[in-house]
Amino acid sequence: MPIEDVVLRRPVRKVVDQVRRLNAARETPRATYRLQFHREFTFADATKLVPYLRDLGISHLYASPITRAVPGSMHGYDVIDQNELNPEIGTRAEFDRLVATLHRNGMGLIVDIVPNHMGIANGFNPWWQDVLENGRFSPFVTFFDIDWQPLKRELWHKVLLPVLGDQYGIVLERGELRLVETDGWFTVHYYETPLPIAPPTYGLILREALPALEGALDGADLALLEFQSILAGFERLPMGLPADDIEINERLREQTIGKERLRRLLAEHPPIRAALDEAIARINGAVGDPASFDALDRLLDAQSYRLAFWRVAAEEINYRRFFAINDLAAIRQEIPAVFSATHRLLMELIEVGAVDGVRVDHPDGLWDPRGYFDDLQRAAFVARCRAIWIAEQPADTWPEAEQEILAWWSAQADLPDLRSVYLVVEKILAHGEMLPTDWRVDGTVGYDFLSEVNGLQVDSRQQKAFDRIYAGFSGEETRFADMTWETRNLIMRVALTSEVNVLTNVLNTVSEHDRRTRDFTFNDLRNAMRSVIASFPIYRTYRGVNERELRPPDRAAVQAAIREAMRRNPAQDRSVFEFLRQTMLAAFPAGEPSDQDQERLRFLLKLQQLTGPVMAKGLEDTAFYRFNRMTALNEVGCEPGHFGFPADEIHAAFQRRQQTWPAAMLGSSTHDTKRSEDVRTRIAALSQYPRDWRMAINRWARLNRSHRSRVDGFAAPVRADEYLLYQTLLGSWPGEIDDAYADRIVQYMIKALREAQERSNWSNPNVAYEQAVERFVRAILEPARSSGFLDDFVQVQRRVAEDGFVGSLAAAVLKATSPGVPDYYQGAEFIDLSLVDPDNRRPVDFEARRSALKRLRARKIGPTLISEFGTGTADDLAKLHVIANLLQYRNSHVGFMATAGYEPITLAGPAADALFAFGRADGSTRFISIVPLRSDGLFGRGGATETGISALQTTTMPLSGAWTNLLTREVVERNGTIAIADLLDSFPVAVLVQGESE
């Protein structure tokens, strides 16, 4: 419906029109730069970097979460208050200075937000603490996704808190739980964690002090009477389930008054203070006297939470978490009050123009992602309208105007220009999966691009060779698909058992509605559902709250999962799977849904929230550390079962991105990647020479055999872990090794062992095996003990590093010139050899990068400069040169880069399959990118090798006209074809431009 057909008052129409024009003219980021904020890197630190980022060619600073997180957080994803900036990274004034500096330099800001969950550790989250204190009477009870009636009836109307380091009774009788009074409030402290006491149970504490007071004070003493009155007031407070909001508000009011009365009484009457202190001491019990803890036990049993050993979390926890992290509780953005309460600051920053873009973390955890994105864009649209309205109209007239705008939005919800903020989502797409095109977003954060480049640089022709090498060395022959099915089942059994049980309980309720399915047992349903979830080919489906049926791609995914589950469970009754199929694919009739349909929809939506975490934990956090055939592919967004991709498939993917999501981010290194982009290109280079790799690892295993230990009857490390270690060393080798590097490798290997959950894990570390691995790592990295190995290793590593360097330059060209918005992780404009976090969050030497860019800008691009890149010591400068020059071109050709089409270029000749080329054109402006996919024997740091020249001279591509190579400033002119040797003889990558002035 066009806006002209909607009744809007003239001033409202004017504002809406103005915001729509602003939206239409909204500039897509040209390049983003991710910074990790924490107490050691603040707004003030980022402000100093802005001129450097501008000179590099960055258009938008891309910030990790900046709202208040658990104190000491080094990542910011454990948010405890979305409406306050994190004081550890700066004040509002410092944030405003950062934004002002960005704007002065023609730059913008993209922020990372965390809508799915909040941090709840150590009592820092006030909303969570309120739920613990008040249970169902808390005004925040609907904010968190809590199952108040779980399978275990002892947990009904309670929150299980798995925070204890041992069994509850043992912890209690060791005196580790201590009752404390502070200003009229009672809490129980477990070390540094304060646990609130429900005011209706204050009477259990106060009555302990009453006999002593009644014996010491006259019955008419006003202080005693006040104490008795306070006690009676607390005991009259309702518990359990509130009847309505009125009862909730009455209890909150009365308990607040009661706490204040108690605070004043204790402050003004020392005898009462002394009696209460003595009572608290008795309640806290005496170690060695178990019966003395009975009173504290009764008090804790009366709370709206149940304290438990942390090991019971997987099976009995009844609040939804982020994956299996107990300290991150999921929140319910589908409730309007929750959305409003968690987005106030964000909308304020959008309104004042401080924030230009948003990255949404973990949208797969949301109840209805599409609905959430609509809510976010609507709120941003309203915020931008408000900014204009308040500047031109009286502030008190805004509420009425807001209601008109919201009504207009609802009527115009399908208009494509209703996007007020650049919005990208941390969505991992399975191989062949497409992002839903009706999401009101600009694309993903780029893991799909990462997967495409990884797959392009791994030689897919060598899959069988690497299958044999990996199986021969490690003794493991499990197919990746079988492994992931097993690891996802493992996660559902050991980490997400409670979530599976909650979902099974809902499914059981659905089955009870039909006499033909009511005989399915709980175990039948759970086993079938676990098998289906483990068989899912994608992270989740996206049925919305108001959608009558699944969309075709999601239907296909469900059908595939059911078929696979049935294949893997031939002994199970097929009718259970058919019931699941019908339930998951059910279409709902129009109109008000029945109770049965509502229960079925609840199951489907909760199922969608579970399949993603199962996939992520089973795939990324477990299988990726077990299946080490080619670890360059063991990366977020990738599927190691696919050993590389043919060039045609990547061309098609790049074309789709240009047509569908031209503003999507292109990521390569992130805070979540298992290995940096440059580590991966080194490891990917191994796919070019499988024979040499096989001989090398066999030599190294013999040379290092004496450093292995016997643990539980077998040699440690096992060969599979040794195989992983050698790849890790080749990828991360810094040139010169020291104790710090050895420490990094040890930490990485320990993490890898625990994530794999085969020979150790986080819950029950196998200390003996981990120590054996550490001894092995330190021994082989010590020259005095392993000179033979190190001498041999360095020879292989030099070759890998050179080929990896060429791969890094190729990846840099692909990111800067293919469709999308290139995103750079902090420090990755140099060759970065970081491993998984926390290794990839080490401090970055920005001064070195700033100085290097200044030197490059002062140099003339030409043969002299290019020749300097031919040495290993100039690797950082070469990568920076490619990035800076291509970003400079993007910034001077903004419209072209946003709209230019994409065309694959076909090469001919003996080296054609070792190269990748494409062109982009829009009007008179054109450019061509050409990069090597496999450089071994063809290219070195300084361009084509002597051997390569021969092959490249007879490998050609079509080219007509005069072109300039942006990276070397060489000019070439042809009329038909050109030999690749003429383009890549001095530098291994090229970007040719024609048309507008370069």
mmCIF file with all atom_site columns, N, CA and C in Angstrom, residues 771-824:
data_model
loop_
_atom_site.group_PDB
_atom_site.id
_atom_site.type_symbol
_atom_site.label_atom_id
_atom_site.label_alt_id
_atom_site.label_comp_id
_atom_site.label_asym_id
_atom_site.label_entity_id
_atom_site.label_seq_id
_atom_site.pdbx_PDB_ins_code
_atom_site.Cartn_x
_atom_site.Cartn_y
_atom_site.Cartn_z
_atom_site.occupancy
_atom_site.B_iso_or_equiv
_atom_site.pdbx_formal_charge
_atom_site.auth_seq_id
_atom_site.auth_comp_id
_atom_site.auth_asym_id
_atom_site.auth_atom_id
_atom_site.pdbx_PDB_model_num
ATOM 1   N N  . GLN A 1 771 ? 49.302 -33.779 30.428 1.00 0.00 ? 771 GLN A N  1
ATOM 2   C CA . GLN A 1 771 ? 50.698 -33.535 30.794 1.00 0.00 ? 771 GLN A CA 1
ATOM 3   C C  . GLN A 1 771 ? 51.643 -34.221 29.816 1.00 0.00 ? 771 GLN A C  1
ATOM 4   N N  . ALA A 1 772 ? 51.270 -35.406 29.351 1.00 0.00 ? 772 ALA A N  1
ATOM 5   C CA . ALA A 1 772 ? 52.098 -36.106 28.369 1.00 0.00 ? 772 ALA A CA 1
ATOM 6   C C  . ALA A 1 772 ? 52.171 -35.309 27.068 1.00 0.00 ? 772 ALA A C  1
ATOM 7   N N  . VAL A 1 773 ? 51.050 -34.743 26.655 1.00 0.00 ? 773 VAL A N  1
ATOM 8   C CA . VAL A 1 773 ? 51.036 -33.917 25.447 1.00 0.00 ? 773 VAL A CA 1
ATOM 9   C C  . VAL A 1 773 ? 51.889 -32.674 25.655 1.00 0.00 ? 773 VAL A C  1
ATOM 10  N N  . GLU A 1 774 ? 51.780 -32.059 26.802 1.00 0.00 ? 774 GLU A N  1
ATOM 11  C CA . GLU A 1 774 ? 52.585 -30.860 27.070 1.00 0.00 ? 774 GLU A CA 1
ATOM 12  C C  . GLU A 1 774 ? 54.075 -31.190 27.047 1.00 0.00 ? 774 GLU A C  1
ATOM 13  N N  . ARG A 1 775 ? 54.456 -32.300 27.659 1.00 0.00 ? 775 ARG A N  1
ATOM 14  C CA . ARG A 1 775 ? 55.878 -32.691 27.636 1.00 0.00 ? 775 ARG A CA 1
ATOM 15  C C  . ARG A 1 775 ? 56.356 -32.907 26.212 1.00 0.00 ? 775 ARG A C  1
ATOM 16  N N  . PHE A 1 776 ? 55.506 -33.523 25.401 1.00 0.00 ? 776 PHE A N  1
ATOM 17  C CA . PHE A 1 776 ? 55.861 -33.786 24.007 1.00 0.00 ? 776 PHE A CA 1
ATOM 18  C C  . PHE A 1 776 ? 56.061 -32.473 23.251 1.00 0.00 ? 776 PHE A C  1
ATOM 19  N N  . VAL A 1 777 ? 55.116 -31.544 23.410 1.00 0.00 ? 777 VAL A N  1
ATOM 20  C CA . VAL A 1 777 ? 55.210 -30.258 22.710 1.00 0.00 ? 777 VAL A CA 1
ATOM 21  C C  . VAL A 1 777 ? 56.482 -29.531 23.107 1.00 0.00 ? 777 VAL A C  1
ATOM 22  N N  . ARG A 1 778 ? 56.731 -29.442 24.386 1.00 0.00 ? 778 ARG A N  1
ATOM 23  C CA . ARG A 1 778 ? 57.903 -28.685 24.847 1.00 0.00 ? 778 ARG A CA 1
ATOM 24  C C  . ARG A 1 778 ? 59.200 -29.359 24.426 1.00 0.00 ? 778 ARG A C  1
ATOM 25  N N  . ALA A 1 779 ? 59.191 -30.681 24.392 1.00 0.00 ? 779 ALA A N  1
ATOM 26  C CA . ALA A 1 779 ? 60.413 -31.404 24.000 1.00 0.00 ? 779 ALA A CA 1
ATOM 27  C C  . ALA A 1 779 ? 60.737 -31.169 22.531 1.00 0.00 ? 779 ALA A C  1
ATOM 28  N N  . ILE A 1 780 ? 59.739 -31.255 21.646 1.00 0.00 ? 780 ILE A N  1
ATOM 29  C CA . ILE A 1 780 ? 60.042 -31.132 20.215 1.00 0.00 ? 780 ILE A CA 1
ATOM 30  C C  . ILE A 1 780 ? 60.338 -29.682 19.833 1.00 0.00 ? 780 ILE A C  1
ATOM 31  N N  . LEU A 1 781 ? 59.967 -28.735 20.690 1.00 0.00 ? 781 LEU A N  1
ATOM 32  C CA . LEU A 1 781 ? 60.266 -27.330 20.403 1.00 0.00 ? 781 LEU A CA 1
ATOM 33  C C  . LEU A 1 781 ? 61.530 -26.843 21.102 1.00 0.00 ? 781 LEU A C  1
ATOM 34  N N  . GLU A 1 782 ? 62.232 -27.737 21.742 1.00 0.00 ? 782 GLU A N  1
ATOM 35  C CA . GLU A 1 782 ? 63.476 -27.370 22.426 1.00 0.00 ? 782 GLU A CA 1
ATOM 36  C C  . GLU A 1 782 ? 64.667 -27.796 21.557 1.00 0.00 ? 782 GLU A C  1
ATOM 37  N N  . PRO A 1 783 ? 65.404 -26.844 20.990 1.00 0.00 ? 783 PRO A N  1
ATOM 38  C CA . PRO A 1 783 ? 66.501 -27.178 20.063 1.00 0.00 ? 783 PRO A CA 1
ATOM 39  C C  . PRO A 1 783 ? 67.501 -28.162 20.640 1.00 0.00 ? 783 PRO A C  1
ATOM 40  N N  . ALA A 1 784 ? 67.816 -28.054 21.911 1.00 0.00 ? 784 ALA A N  1
ATOM 41  C CA . ALA A 1 784 ? 68.826 -28.937 22.498 1.00 0.00 ? 784 ALA A CA 1
ATOM 42  C C  . ALA A 1 784 ? 68.382 -30.396 22.492 1.00 0.00 ? 784 ALA A C  1
ATOM 43  N N  . ARG A 1 785 ? 67.061 -30.626 22.474 1.00 0.00 ? 785 ARG A N  1
ATOM 44  C CA . ARG A 1 785 ? 66.554 -31.998 22.546 1.00 0.00 ? 785 ARG A CA 1
ATOM 45  C C  . ARG A 1 785 ? 66.040 -32.496 21.193 1.00 0.00 ? 785 ARG A C  1
ATOM 46  N N  . SER A 1 786 ? 65.738 -31.591 20.293 1.00 0.00 ? 786 SER A N  1
ATOM 47  C CA . SER A 1 786 ? 65.076 -31.998 19.054 1.00 0.00 ? 786 SER A CA 1
ATOM 48  C C  . SER A 1 786 ? 65.663 -31.305 17.834 1.00 0.00 ? 786 SER A C  1
ATOM 49  N N  . SER A 1 787 ? 66.958 -31.172 17.786 1.00 0.00 ? 787 SER A N  1
ATOM 50  C CA . SER A 1 787 ? 67.573 -30.451 16.670 1.00 0.00 ? 787 SER A CA 1
ATOM 51  C C  . SER A 1 787 ? 67.316 -31.148 15.343 1.00 0.00 ? 787 SER A C  1
ATOM 52  N N  . GLY A 1 788 ? 67.327 -32.477 15.344 1.00 0.00 ? 788 GLY A N  1
ATOM 53  C CA . GLY A 1 788 ? 67.075 -33.206 14.097 1.00 0.00 ? 788 GLY A CA 1
ATOM 54  C C  . GLY A 1 788 ? 65.689 -32.914 13.562 1.00 0.00 ? 788 GLY A C  1
ATOM 55  N N  . PHE A 1 789 ? 64.700 -32.969 14.429 1.00 0.00 ? 789 PHE A N  1
ATOM 56  C CA . PHE A 1 789 ? 63.335 -32.669 14.000 1.00 0.00 ? 789 PHE A CA 1
ATOM 57  C C  . PHE A 1 789 ? 63.224 -31.219 13.538 1.00 0.00 ? 789 PHE A C  1
ATOM 58  N N  . LEU A 1 790 ? 63.744 -30.282 14.321 1.00 0.00 ? 790 LEU A N  1
ATOM 59  C CA . LEU A 1 790 ? 63.583 -28.863 13.994 1.00 0.00 ? 790 LEU A CA 1
ATOM 60  C C  . LEU A 1 790 ? 64.274 -28.511 12.684 1.00 0.00 ? 790 LEU A C  1
ATOM 61  N N  . ASP A 1 791 ? 65.432 -29.074 12.453 1.00 0.00 ? 791 ASP A N  1
ATOM 62  C CA . ASP A 1 791 ? 66.128 -28.796 11.189 1.00 0.00 ? 791 ASP A CA 1
ATOM 63  C C  . ASP A 1 791 ? 65.297 -29.278 10.002 1.00 0.00 ? 791 ASP A C  1
ATOM 64  N N  . ASP A 1 792 ? 64.739 -30.458 10.134 1.00 0.00 ? 792 ASP A N  1
ATOM 65  C CA . ASP A 1 792 ? 63.911 -31.010 9.058  1.00 0.00 ? 792 ASP A CA 1
ATOM 66  C C  . ASP A 1 792 ? 62.604 -30.217 8.928  1.00 0.00 ? 792 ASP A C  1
ATOM 67  N N  . PHE A 1 793 ? 61.993 -29.929 10.055 1.00 0.00 ? 793 PHE A N  1
ATOM 68  C CA . PHE A 1 793 ? 60.714 -29.215 10.060 1.00 0.00 ? 793 PHE A CA 1
ATOM 69  C C  . PHE A 1 793 ? 60.848 -27.852 9.398  1.00 0.00 ? 793 PHE A C  1
ATOM 70  N N  . VAL A 1 794 ? 61.896 -27.122 9.700  1.00 0.00 ? 794 VAL A N  1
ATOM 71  C CA . VAL A 1 794 ? 62.056 -25.768 9.167  1.00 0.00 ? 794 VAL A CA 1
ATOM 72  C C  . VAL A 1 794 ? 62.146 -25.792 7.646  1.00 0.00 ? 794 VAL A C  1
ATOM 73  N N  . GLN A 1 795 ? 62.766 -26.817 7.084  1.00 0.00 ? 795 GLN A N  1
ATOM 74  C CA . GLN A 1 795 ? 62.853 -26.897 5.627  1.00 0.00 ? 795 GLN A CA 1
ATOM 75  C C  . GLN A 1 795 ? 61.463 -27.014 5.007  1.00 0.00 ? 795 GLN A C  1
ATOM 76  N N  . VAL A 1 796 ? 60.626 -27.850 5.594  1.00 0.00 ? 796 VAL A N  1
ATOM 77  C CA . VAL A 1 796 ? 59.257 -27.990 5.089  1.00 0.00 ? 796 VAL A CA 1
ATOM 78  C C  . VAL A 1 796 ? 58.463 -26.727 5.358  1.00 0.00 ? 796 VAL A C  1
ATOM 79  N N  . GLN A 1 797 ? 58.678 -26.168 6.552  1.00 0.00 ? 797 GLN A N  1
ATOM 80  C CA . GLN A 1 797 ? 57.888 -24.990 6.940  1.00 0.00 ? 797 GLN A CA 1
ATOM 81  C C  . GLN A 1 797 ? 58.159 -23.805 6.020  1.00 0.00 ? 797 GLN A C  1
ATOM 82  N N  . ARG A 1 798 ? 59.369 -23.648 5.561  1.00 0.00 ? 798 ARG A N  1
ATOM 83  C CA . ARG A 1 798 ? 59.681 -22.528 4.662  1.00 0.00 ? 798 ARG A CA 1
ATOM 84  C C  . ARG A 1 798 ? 58.861 -22.621 3.377  1.00 0.00 ? 798 ARG A C  1
ATOM 85  N N  . ARG A 1 799 ? 58.764 -23.815 2.878  1.00 0.00 ? 799 ARG A N  1
ATOM 86  C CA . ARG A 1 799 ? 57.971 -24.008 1.653  1.00 0.00 ? 799 ARG A CA 1
ATOM 87  C C  . ARG A 1 799 ? 56.491 -23.704 1.923  1.00 0.00 ? 799 ARG A C  1
ATOM 88  N N  . VAL A 1 800 ? 55.984 -24.206 3.034  1.00 0.00 ? 800 VAL A N  1
ATOM 89  C CA . VAL A 1 800 ? 54.584 -23.968 3.400  1.00 0.00 ? 800 VAL A CA 1
ATOM 90  C C  . VAL A 1 800 ? 54.340 -22.482 3.628  1.00 0.00 ? 800 VAL A C  1
ATOM 91  N N  . ALA A 1 801 ? 55.264 -21.821 4.301  1.00 0.00 ? 801 ALA A N  1
ATOM 92  C CA . ALA A 1 801 ? 55.100 -20.393 4.581  1.00 0.00 ? 801 ALA A CA 1
ATOM 93  C C  . ALA A 1 801 ? 55.077 -19.582 3.293  1.00 0.00 ? 801 ALA A C  1
ATOM 94  N N  . GLU A 1 802 ? 55.932 -19.948 2.324  1.00 0.00 ? 802 GLU A N  1
ATOM 95  C CA . GLU A 1 802 ? 55.952 -19.201 1.067  1.00 0.00 ? 802 GLU A CA 1
ATOM 96  C C  . GLU A 1 802 ? 54.657 -19.398 0.293  1.00 0.00 ? 802 GLU A C  1
ATOM 97  N N  . ASP A 1 803 ? 54.197 -20.640 0.209  1.00 0.00 ? 803 ASP A N  1
ATOM 98  C CA . ASP A 1 803 ? 52.947 -20.890 -0.494 1.00 0.00 ? 803 ASP A CA 1
ATOM 99  C C  . ASP A 1 803 ? 51.766 -20.292 0.277  1.00 0.00 ? 803 ASP A C  1
ATOM 100 N N  . GLY A 1 804 ? 51.841 -20.343 1.590  1.00 0.00 ? 804 GLY A N  1
ATOM 101 C CA . GLY A 1 804 ? 50.790 -19.744 2.400  1.00 0.00 ? 804 GLY A CA 1
ATOM 102 C C  . GLY A 1 804 ? 50.737 -18.242 2.252  1.00 0.00 ? 804 GLY A C  1
ATOM 103 N N  . PHE A 1 805 ? 51.904 -17.631 2.117  1.00 0.00 ? 805 PHE A N  1
ATOM 104 C CA . PHE A 1 805 ? 51.963 -16.183 1.908  1.00 0.00 ? 805 PHE A CA 1
ATOM 105 C C  . PHE A 1 805 ? 51.269 -15.792 0.602  1.00 0.00 ? 805 PHE A C  1
ATOM 106 N N  . VAL A 1 806 ? 51.540 -16.541 -0.462 1.00 0.00 ? 806 VAL A N  1
ATOM 107 C CA . VAL A 1 806 ? 50.866 -16.272 -1.734 1.00 0.00 ? 806 VAL A CA 1
ATOM 108 C C  . VAL A 1 806 ? 49.361 -16.461 -1.569 1.00 0.00 ? 806 VAL A C  1
ATOM 109 N N  . GLY A 1 807 ? 48.964 -17.490 -0.806 1.00 0.00 ? 807 GLY A N  1
ATOM 110 C CA . GLY A 1 807 ? 47.545 -17.708 -0.533 1.00 0.00 ? 807 GLY A CA 1
ATOM 111 C C  . GLY A 1 807 ? 46.933 -16.565 0.249  1.00 0.00 ? 807 GLY A C  1
ATOM 112 N N  . SER A 1 808 ? 47.695 -15.986 1.163  1.00 0.00 ? 808 SER A N  1
ATOM 113 C CA . SER A 1 808 ? 47.193 -14.850 1.935  1.00 0.00 ? 808 SER A CA 1
ATOM 114 C C  . SER A 1 808 ? 46.936 -13.646 1.040  1.00 0.00 ? 808 SER A C  1
ATOM 115 N N  . LEU A 1 809 ? 47.867 -13.392 0.125  1.00 0.00 ? 809 LEU A N  1
ATOM 116 C CA . LEU A 1 809 ? 47.658 -12.279 -0.808 1.00 0.00 ? 809 LEU A CA 1
ATOM 117 C C  . LEU A 1 809 ? 46.450 -12.542 -1.702 1.00 0.00 ? 809 LEU A C  1
ATOM 118 N N  . ALA A 1 810 ? 46.305 -13.801 -2.146 1.00 0.00 ? 810 ALA A N  1
ATOM 119 C CA . ALA A 1 810 ? 45.161 -14.141 -2.995 1.00 0.00 ? 810 ALA A CA 1
ATOM 120 C C  . ALA A 1 810 ? 43.855 -13.919 -2.243 1.00 0.00 ? 810 ALA A C  1
ATOM 121 N N  . ALA A 1 811 ? 43.815 -14.365 -0.986 1.00 0.00 ? 811 ALA A N  1
ATOM 122 C CA . ALA A 1 811 ? 42.601 -14.188 -0.183 1.00 0.00 ? 811 ALA A CA 1
ATOM 123 C C  . ALA A 1 811 ? 42.299 -12.709 0.040  1.00 0.00 ? 811 ALA A C  1
ATOM 124 N N  . ALA A 1 812 ? 43.354 -11.907 0.226  1.00 0.00 ? 812 ALA A N  1
ATOM 125 C CA . ALA A 1 812 ? 43.161 -10.470 0.424  1.00 0.00 ? 812 ALA A CA 1
ATOM 126 C C  . ALA A 1 812 ? 42.562 -9.825  -0.817 1.00 0.00 ? 812 ALA A C  1
ATOM 127 N N  . VAL A 1 813 ? 42.994 -10.259 -1.987 1.00 0.00 ? 813 VAL A N  1
ATOM 128 C CA . VAL A 1 813 ? 42.432 -9.725  -3.228 1.00 0.00 ? 813 VAL A CA 1
ATOM 129 C C  . VAL A 1 813 ? 40.973 -10.132 -3.375 1.00 0.00 ? 813 VAL A C  1
ATOM 130 N N  . LEU A 1 814 ? 40.669 -11.400 -3.108 1.00 0.00 ? 814 LEU A N  1
ATOM 131 C CA . LEU A 1 814 ? 39.294 -11.870 -3.237 1.00 0.00 ? 814 LEU A CA 1
ATOM 132 C C  . LEU A 1 814 ? 38.361 -11.106 -2.303 1.00 0.00 ? 814 LEU A C  1
ATOM 133 N N  . LYS A 1 815 ? 38.827 -10.838 -1.093 1.00 0.00 ? 815 LYS A N  1
ATOM 134 C CA . LYS A 1 815 ? 37.969 -10.135 -0.136 1.00 0.00 ? 815 LYS A CA 1
ATOM 135 C C  . LYS A 1 815 ? 37.732 -8.691  -0.555 1.00 0.00 ? 815 LYS A C  1
ATOM 136 N N  . ALA A 1 816 ? 38.738 -8.045  -1.090 1.00 0.00 ? 816 ALA A N  1
ATOM 137 C CA . ALA A 1 816 ? 38.625 -6.625  -1.411 1.00 0.00 ? 816 ALA A CA 1
ATOM 138 C C  . ALA A 1 816 ? 37.942 -6.359  -2.746 1.00 0.00 ? 816 ALA A C  1
ATOM 139 N N  . THR A 1 817 ? 37.828 -7.383  -3.596 1.00 0.00 ? 817 THR A N  1
ATOM 140 C CA . THR A 1 817 ? 37.305 -7.117  -4.942 1.00 0.00 ? 817 THR A CA 1
ATOM 141 C C  . THR A 1 817 ? 36.065 -7.916  -5.311 1.00 0.00 ? 817 THR A C  1
ATOM 142 N N  . SER A 1 818 ? 35.728 -8.956  -4.558 1.00 0.00 ? 818 SER A N  1
ATOM 143 C CA . SER A 1 818 ? 34.506 -9.703  -4.873 1.00 0.00 ? 818 SER A CA 1
ATOM 144 C C  . SER A 1 818 ? 33.304 -8.998  -4.261 1.00 0.00 ? 818 SER A C  1
ATOM 145 N N  . PRO A 1 819 ? 32.086 -9.337  -4.657 1.00 0.00 ? 819 PRO A N  1
ATOM 146 C CA . PRO A 1 819 ? 30.896 -8.647  -4.146 1.00 0.00 ? 819 PRO A CA 1
ATOM 147 C C  . PRO A 1 819 ? 30.763 -8.785  -2.637 1.00 0.00 ? 819 PRO A C  1
ATOM 148 N N  . GLY A 1 820 ? 30.432 -7.684  -1.988 1.00 0.00 ? 820 GLY A N  1
ATOM 149 C CA . GLY A 1 820 ? 30.274 -7.669  -0.541 1.00 0.00 ? 820 GLY A CA 1
ATOM 150 C C  . GLY A 1 820 ? 31.109 -6.588  0.106  1.00 0.00 ? 820 GLY A C  1
ATOM 151 N N  . VAL A 1 821 ? 31.077 -6.559  1.436  1.00 0.00 ? 821 VAL A N  1
ATOM 152 C CA . VAL A 1 821 ? 31.788 -5.554  2.223  1.00 0.00 ? 821 VAL A CA 1
ATOM 153 C C  . VAL A 1 821 ? 32.943 -6.232  2.950  1.00 0.00 ? 821 VAL A C  1
ATOM 154 N N  . PRO A 1 822 ? 34.188 -5.942  2.587  1.00 0.00 ? 822 PRO A N  1
ATOM 155 C CA . PRO A 1 822 ? 35.315 -6.600  3.259  1.00 0.00 ? 822 PRO A CA 1
ATOM 156 C C  . PRO A 1 822 ? 35.405 -6.202  4.723  1.00 0.00 ? 822 PRO A C  1
ATOM 157 N N  . ASP A 1 823 ? 35.590 -7.196  5.562  1.00 0.00 ? 823 ASP A N  1
ATOM 158 C CA . ASP A 1 823 ? 35.722 -6.974  7.008  1.00 0.00 ? 823 ASP A CA 1
ATOM 159 C C  . ASP A 1 823 ? 37.091 -7.447  7.452  1.00 0.00 ? 823 ASP A C  1
ATOM 160 N N  . TYR A 1 824 ? 37.789 -6.609  8.233  1.00 0.00 ? 824 TYR A N  1
ATOM 161 C CA . TYR A 1 824 ? 39.145 -6.917  8.685  1.00 0.00 ? 824 TYR A CA 1
ATOM 162 C C  . TYR A 1 824 ? 39.167 -7.025  10.210 1.00 0.00 ? 824 TYR A C  1
#
